[in-house]
Amino acid sequence: MEKAGPWRCAGRLRRGRARGQRAWPGGEAGHSGAVQRRLREAREELLSSPFWARSHRAIQESLSKCVEQGEKTPGSLSEVLCSFENLQLEPSHQSVMEASSHSGEPACKRGHLRCVCYGIGNFSSCVISRYQLAFLLLLLEKLQVPQSQCYIFDPLFSELEIEVLNELGVTVVLENEEGKHHIHEFTIFYMIHCGKALYNNLLWSNWSVDALSKMIIIGNSFKGIEERLVARILERDYLYIAKVLKGTEEAAFPIHPQYMDIFNDTSIHWFPLQKLKELPTEAWQFQEEPMYHECDDLEIIRK
């Protein structure tokens, strides 16, 4: 997984992370109740901001375009999100921060929609990480994804943070997968400001038309990665990002001055079936696991 700290992401992302890496008075502070209170405050602030409305609209439009692919295979986006546009996010006295159980089956089978979160950081002490987590919890609420179907990992989580996440009801992953998470069901990957190797590993682990078409990645702009890296380095160290670029649709998060450091360079990525099928045959034939022997700045914590 990607390391936290001032050098977490390249360029302006790195500088943004440094500015937000400040602790609350009292250090990591306190206890789970205090951390959850700050998460609730961040949630309420996001919910009342035009940034949330615009960001949510961008995610909704991306999901709708995925549905419009028209594929009716089991576990496809059309089945998973069949009633997505009818879902309403109503202000509730019961905060999304409270762990909850989901006993009934909705119109679209809950078990078919999952979320995986990597690299959220130390949200008990880092303001940026806290807002990123609050945004994720709002997104789960909007999409009606049970917290237990959200799998979250960061090698730097403290015992306090694991306690808070358990109380919120999300599933804390204890093994460092290095992003190599293979999917069979439709999955949203929430990977804000993660290292390039994590995105590359994730793509390698799902290097097929079927798996990629069931995936949405909310994270660093692939177009931005392409623009910032020399083509030779991109193809040598991050080959799967390079290969999937022509099979990717990307929508940028809105720009808002209040959340610039938190979500800068963030985009929603999805992989339309038609675009994937148009990739050359040789793109699918090479499936060697990335090793990064020549990579100078890997940006992840290995196993």
Coordinates of C-alpha atoms in Angstrom, one line a residue:
M1 CA 0.0 0.0 0.0
E2 CA 1.0 3.6 -0.5
K3 CA 2.8 5.3 2.3
A4 CA 1.3 8.3 4.0
G5 CA 3.0 11.6 4.6
P6 CA 4.2 14.6 2.6
W7 CA 5.6 12.5 -0.3
R8 CA 2.5 10.3 -0.7
C9 CA 1.6 11.5 -4.2
A10 CA 3.6 13.1 -6.9
G11 CA 3.7 16.8 -7.8
R12 CA 0.9 19.0 -6.4
L13 CA -0.8 16.0 -4.8
R14 CA 2.3 15.6 -2.7
R15 CA 2.2 19.2 -1.6
G16 CA -1.5 19.0 -0.9
R17 CA -1.1 16.0 1.3
A18 CA 1.6 17.8 3.3
R19 CA -0.6 20.7 4.0
G20 CA -3.4 18.5 5.3
Q21 CA -1.3 16.3 7.4
R22 CA -1.9 18.1 10.7
A23 CA -3.1 16.6 14.0
W24 CA -5.9 17.8 16.1
P25 CA -5.0 19.1 19.6
G26 CA -4.1 16.2 21.8
G27 CA -2.4 14.1 19.1
E28 CA -4.4 11.2 17.6
A29 CA -6.8 12.1 20.1
G30 CA -8.7 10.6 22.1
H31 CA -11.2 7.9 21.8
S32 CA -13.5 6.5 19.1
G33 CA -16.3 8.8 20.1
A34 CA -14.3 11.9 19.5
V35 CA -13.1 10.6 16.1
Q36 CA -16.7 9.6 15.1
R37 CA -17.9 13.1 16.1
R38 CA -15.4 14.7 13.8
L39 CA -16.4 12.4 11.0
R40 CA -20.0 13.4 11.5
E41 CA -19.0 17.0 11.4
A42 CA -17.1 16.4 8.2
R43 CA -20.1 14.6 6.7
E44 CA -22.5 17.4 7.5
E45 CA -20.2 19.9 6.0
L46 CA -19.8 17.9 2.8
L47 CA -23.5 17.2 2.6
S48 CA -24.3 20.9 2.7
S49 CA -21.7 21.9 0.2
P50 CA -22.3 22.3 -3.6
F51 CA -19.1 20.2 -4.0
W52 CA -21.0 17.1 -2.8
A53 CA -23.9 17.7 -5.1
R54 CA -21.7 18.2 -8.1
S55 CA -19.5 15.2 -7.2
H56 CA -22.4 12.9 -6.6
R57 CA -23.9 14.0 -9.9
A58 CA -20.7 13.2 -11.7
I59 CA -20.6 9.7 -10.1
Q60 CA -24.3 9.2 -10.9
E61 CA -23.8 10.1 -14.5
S62 CA -20.8 7.8 -14.8
L63 CA -22.8 4.9 -13.3
S64 CA -25.7 5.7 -15.6
K65 CA -23.5 5.5 -18.6
C66 CA -22.3 2.1 -17.5
V67 CA -25.8 0.9 -17.2
E68 CA -26.5 2.1 -20.8
Q69 CA -24.1 -0.5 -22.1
G70 CA -27.1 -2.7 -22.2
E71 CA -25.4 -5.8 -21.1
K72 CA -27.9 -8.1 -19.2
T73 CA -25.4 -10.7 -18.0
P74 CA -25.6 -11.9 -14.3
G75 CA -23.9 -9.4 -12.1
S76 CA -23.7 -6.8 -14.8
L77 CA -24.1 -3.1 -14.1
S78 CA -27.6 -3.0 -15.5
E79 CA -28.7 -5.6 -12.9
V80 CA -26.8 -4.0 -10.0
L81 CA -27.9 -0.5 -10.7
C82 CA -31.3 -1.1 -12.1
S83 CA -33.0 1.4 -9.7
F84 CA -30.0 3.6 -9.0
E85 CA -31.6 6.8 -10.4
N86 CA -34.6 6.2 -8.1
L87 CA -32.4 6.2 -5.0
Q88 CA -32.9 9.3 -2.8
L89 CA -30.4 10.6 -0.2
E90 CA -32.6 12.0 2.5
P91 CA -31.2 13.9 5.5
S92 CA -31.6 11.6 8.4
H93 CA -31.4 12.0 12.2
Q94 CA -29.6 8.6 12.2
S95 CA -26.1 9.5 11.0
V96 CA -24.4 7.4 8.3
M97 CA -21.5 7.2 10.8
E98 CA -23.6 4.9 12.9
A99 CA -23.1 1.2 12.2
S100 CA -26.4 -0.3 10.8
S101 CA -27.7 -3.6 9.7
H102 CA -29.5 -4.2 6.4
S103 CA -32.1 -7.0 6.8
G104 CA -34.2 -6.5 3.7
E105 CA -33.3 -7.0 0.0
P106 CA -33.7 -3.9 -2.1
A107 CA -34.9 -3.9 -5.7
C108 CA -31.3 -4.4 -6.9
K109 CA -29.5 -7.1 -4.9
R110 CA -27.3 -5.5 -2.3
G111 CA -24.9 -8.4 -2.4
H112 CA -23.9 -7.6 -6.0
L113 CA -22.6 -4.2 -5.2
R114 CA -19.3 -3.9 -3.3
C115 CA -16.8 -1.2 -2.5
V116 CA -13.1 -1.5 -1.8
C117 CA -11.1 1.4 -0.3
Y118 CA -7.4 1.7 -0.3
G119 CA -5.1 4.3 1.1
I120 CA -7.5 6.5 3.1
G121 CA -4.7 7.3 5.6
N122 CA -4.8 8.2 9.3
F123 CA -8.2 9.8 9.5
S124 CA -8.0 10.2 13.3
S125 CA -5.3 12.8 13.0
C126 CA -5.3 13.9 9.3
V127 CA -8.0 16.4 8.2
I128 CA -7.7 15.4 4.5
S129 CA -8.1 11.6 5.3
R130 CA -11.1 12.4 7.5
Y131 CA -13.0 14.2 4.8
Q132 CA -12.1 11.5 2.3
L133 CA -13.6 8.9 4.6
A134 CA -16.7 11.0 5.3
F135 CA -17.2 11.3 1.5
L136 CA -16.9 7.5 1.2
L137 CA -19.5 6.9 3.9
L138 CA -21.9 9.4 2.2
L139 CA -21.4 7.5 -1.1
L140 CA -22.2 4.2 0.6
E141 CA -25.4 5.7 2.0
K142 CA -26.4 7.1 -1.4
L143 CA -25.7 3.9 -3.3
Q144 CA -27.4 1.8 -0.5
V145 CA -24.3 -0.3 -0.1
P146 CA -24.2 -1.9 3.4
Q147 CA -21.1 -0.8 5.3
S148 CA -20.2 -4.5 5.7
Q149 CA -19.8 -4.7 1.9
C150 CA -17.2 -1.9 2.0
Y151 CA -13.7 -3.4 2.4
I152 CA -11.1 -1.0 3.6
F153 CA -7.3 -1.3 4.1
D154 CA -4.4 0.9 4.9
P155 CA -1.2 -0.5 6.5
L156 CA -0.9 2.6 8.6
F157 CA -4.2 2.3 10.5
S158 CA -3.8 2.6 14.2
E159 CA -5.6 0.5 16.7
L160 CA -8.0 3.4 17.4
E161 CA -8.8 3.8 13.7
I162 CA -9.5 0.0 13.3
E163 CA -11.8 0.3 16.3
V164 CA -13.7 3.2 14.8
L165 CA -14.0 1.5 11.4
N166 CA -15.3 -1.7 13.1
E167 CA -17.9 0.4 15.0
L168 CA -19.0 2.0 11.8
G169 CA -19.6 -1.5 10.4
V170 CA -17.2 -1.4 7.5
T171 CA -15.0 -4.5 6.9
V172 CA -11.4 -3.9 7.8
V173 CA -9.0 -5.9 5.7
L174 CA -5.9 -7.0 7.6
E175 CA -3.8 -8.4 4.7
N176 CA -1.8 -6.2 2.5
E177 CA -3.0 -7.1 -1.0
E178 CA -0.9 -4.5 -2.6
G179 CA -4.0 -3.6 -4.6
K180 CA -4.1 -7.1 -6.2
H181 CA -7.8 -7.6 -5.5
H182 CA -9.6 -9.8 -8.1
I183 CA -13.4 -9.2 -8.5
H184 CA -16.3 -11.3 -9.7
E185 CA -19.1 -8.8 -8.9
F186 CA -19.5 -5.2 -9.7
T187 CA -17.1 -3.2 -7.4
I188 CA -16.4 0.5 -6.8
F189 CA -12.7 1.1 -5.9
Y190 CA -12.3 4.2 -3.8
M191 CA -8.5 5.0 -4.0
I192 CA -8.0 8.8 -3.5
H193 CA -4.4 9.9 -3.9
C194 CA -3.0 6.3 -4.1
G195 CA 0.3 5.4 -5.6
K196 CA 0.4 4.5 -9.3
A197 CA 1.5 0.9 -8.5
L198 CA -1.8 0.3 -6.7
Y199 CA -3.8 1.2 -9.7
N200 CA -1.5 -0.8 -11.9
N201 CA -1.7 -3.9 -9.6
L202 CA -5.5 -3.6 -9.5
L203 CA -5.7 -3.6 -13.3
W204 CA -3.4 -6.5 -13.6
S205 CA -5.4 -8.5 -11.1
N206 CA -8.5 -8.0 -13.3
W207 CA -7.0 -8.0 -16.7
S208 CA -10.0 -9.3 -18.7
V209 CA -12.9 -7.7 -20.5
D210 CA -15.4 -9.2 -18.1
A211 CA -13.7 -8.1 -14.8
L212 CA -12.8 -4.6 -16.0
S213 CA -16.3 -3.9 -17.2
K214 CA -17.6 -4.5 -13.7
M215 CA -15.2 -2.0 -12.1
I216 CA -15.3 1.7 -11.4
I217 CA -12.2 3.4 -9.9
I218 CA -12.5 6.7 -8.1
G219 CA -8.9 7.9 -7.8
N220 CA -6.1 9.8 -9.4
S221 CA -6.7 10.8 -13.0
F222 CA -5.3 8.2 -15.4
K223 CA -5.0 11.0 -18.0
G224 CA -3.0 13.0 -15.5
I225 CA -0.7 10.1 -14.9
E226 CA -0.2 9.8 -18.6
E227 CA 0.6 13.5 -18.9
R228 CA 3.0 13.6 -16.0
L229 CA 5.1 10.5 -16.9
V230 CA 7.4 10.0 -19.8
A231 CA 5.8 7.4 -22.1
R232 CA 8.8 5.1 -21.7
I233 CA 8.5 5.1 -17.9
L234 CA 4.7 4.6 -18.0
E235 CA 5.0 1.6 -20.3
R236 CA 8.0 0.1 -18.3
D237 CA 6.7 0.5 -14.8
Y238 CA 2.9 0.9 -15.1
L239 CA 2.2 -1.1 -18.2
Y240 CA -1.5 -1.9 -17.4
I241 CA -2.4 1.7 -16.9
A242 CA -0.7 2.4 -20.2
K243 CA -2.6 -0.4 -21.9
V244 CA -6.0 0.4 -20.5
L245 CA -6.0 4.2 -21.4
K246 CA -7.8 3.7 -24.7
G247 CA -10.4 1.5 -23.0
T248 CA -11.2 4.0 -20.3
E249 CA -13.8 6.7 -19.8
E250 CA -12.9 9.3 -17.3
A251 CA -14.9 12.1 -15.6
A252 CA -13.1 14.6 -13.4
F253 CA -14.3 15.5 -9.9
P254 CA -15.5 19.2 -9.7
I255 CA -13.0 21.8 -8.6
H256 CA -14.0 23.5 -5.3
P257 CA -11.5 25.7 -3.4
Q258 CA -12.5 24.4 0.0
Y259 CA -11.7 20.8 -1.0
M260 CA -8.8 21.4 -3.4
D261 CA -6.2 19.5 -1.3
I262 CA -8.6 16.7 -0.5
F263 CA -9.8 15.7 -4.0
N264 CA -7.4 17.3 -6.4
D265 CA -6.6 15.3 -9.5
T266 CA -9.5 12.9 -8.7
S267 CA -11.5 11.3 -11.5
I268 CA -14.1 8.6 -11.9
H269 CA -12.9 5.8 -14.3
W270 CA -15.0 3.1 -15.9
F271 CA -14.3 0.7 -18.7
P272 CA -17.0 0.4 -21.4
L273 CA -17.3 -3.1 -22.9
Q274 CA -17.2 -1.7 -26.4
K275 CA -14.0 0.2 -25.8
L276 CA -12.4 -2.9 -24.1
K277 CA -13.3 -5.1 -27.0
E278 CA -11.7 -2.7 -29.4
L279 CA -8.3 -3.0 -27.7
P280 CA -5.8 -5.1 -29.8
T281 CA -5.6 -8.8 -29.1
E282 CA -2.0 -8.5 -28.1
A283 CA -3.0 -6.2 -25.3
W284 CA -4.7 -9.1 -23.5
Q285 CA -2.1 -11.7 -24.2
F286 CA 0.6 -10.3 -22.0
Q287 CA -0.4 -10.7 -18.4
E288 CA 2.9 -10.8 -16.5
E289 CA 2.7 -9.7 -12.9
P290 CA 4.2 -6.2 -12.3
M291 CA 7.4 -6.4 -10.3
Y292 CA 8.8 -2.8 -10.4
H293 CA 12.5 -3.7 -10.3
E294 CA 13.5 -0.5 -12.0
C295 CA 11.0 1.8 -10.4
D296 CA 12.8 4.5 -8.3
D297 CA 9.7 5.9 -6.4
L298 CA 7.2 3.1 -5.9
E299 CA 4.9 5.0 -3.5
I300 CA 3.5 1.8 -1.9
I301 CA 4.3 -0.3 1.2
R302 CA 5.0 -3.8 0.1
K303 CA 4.1 -7.0 2.0

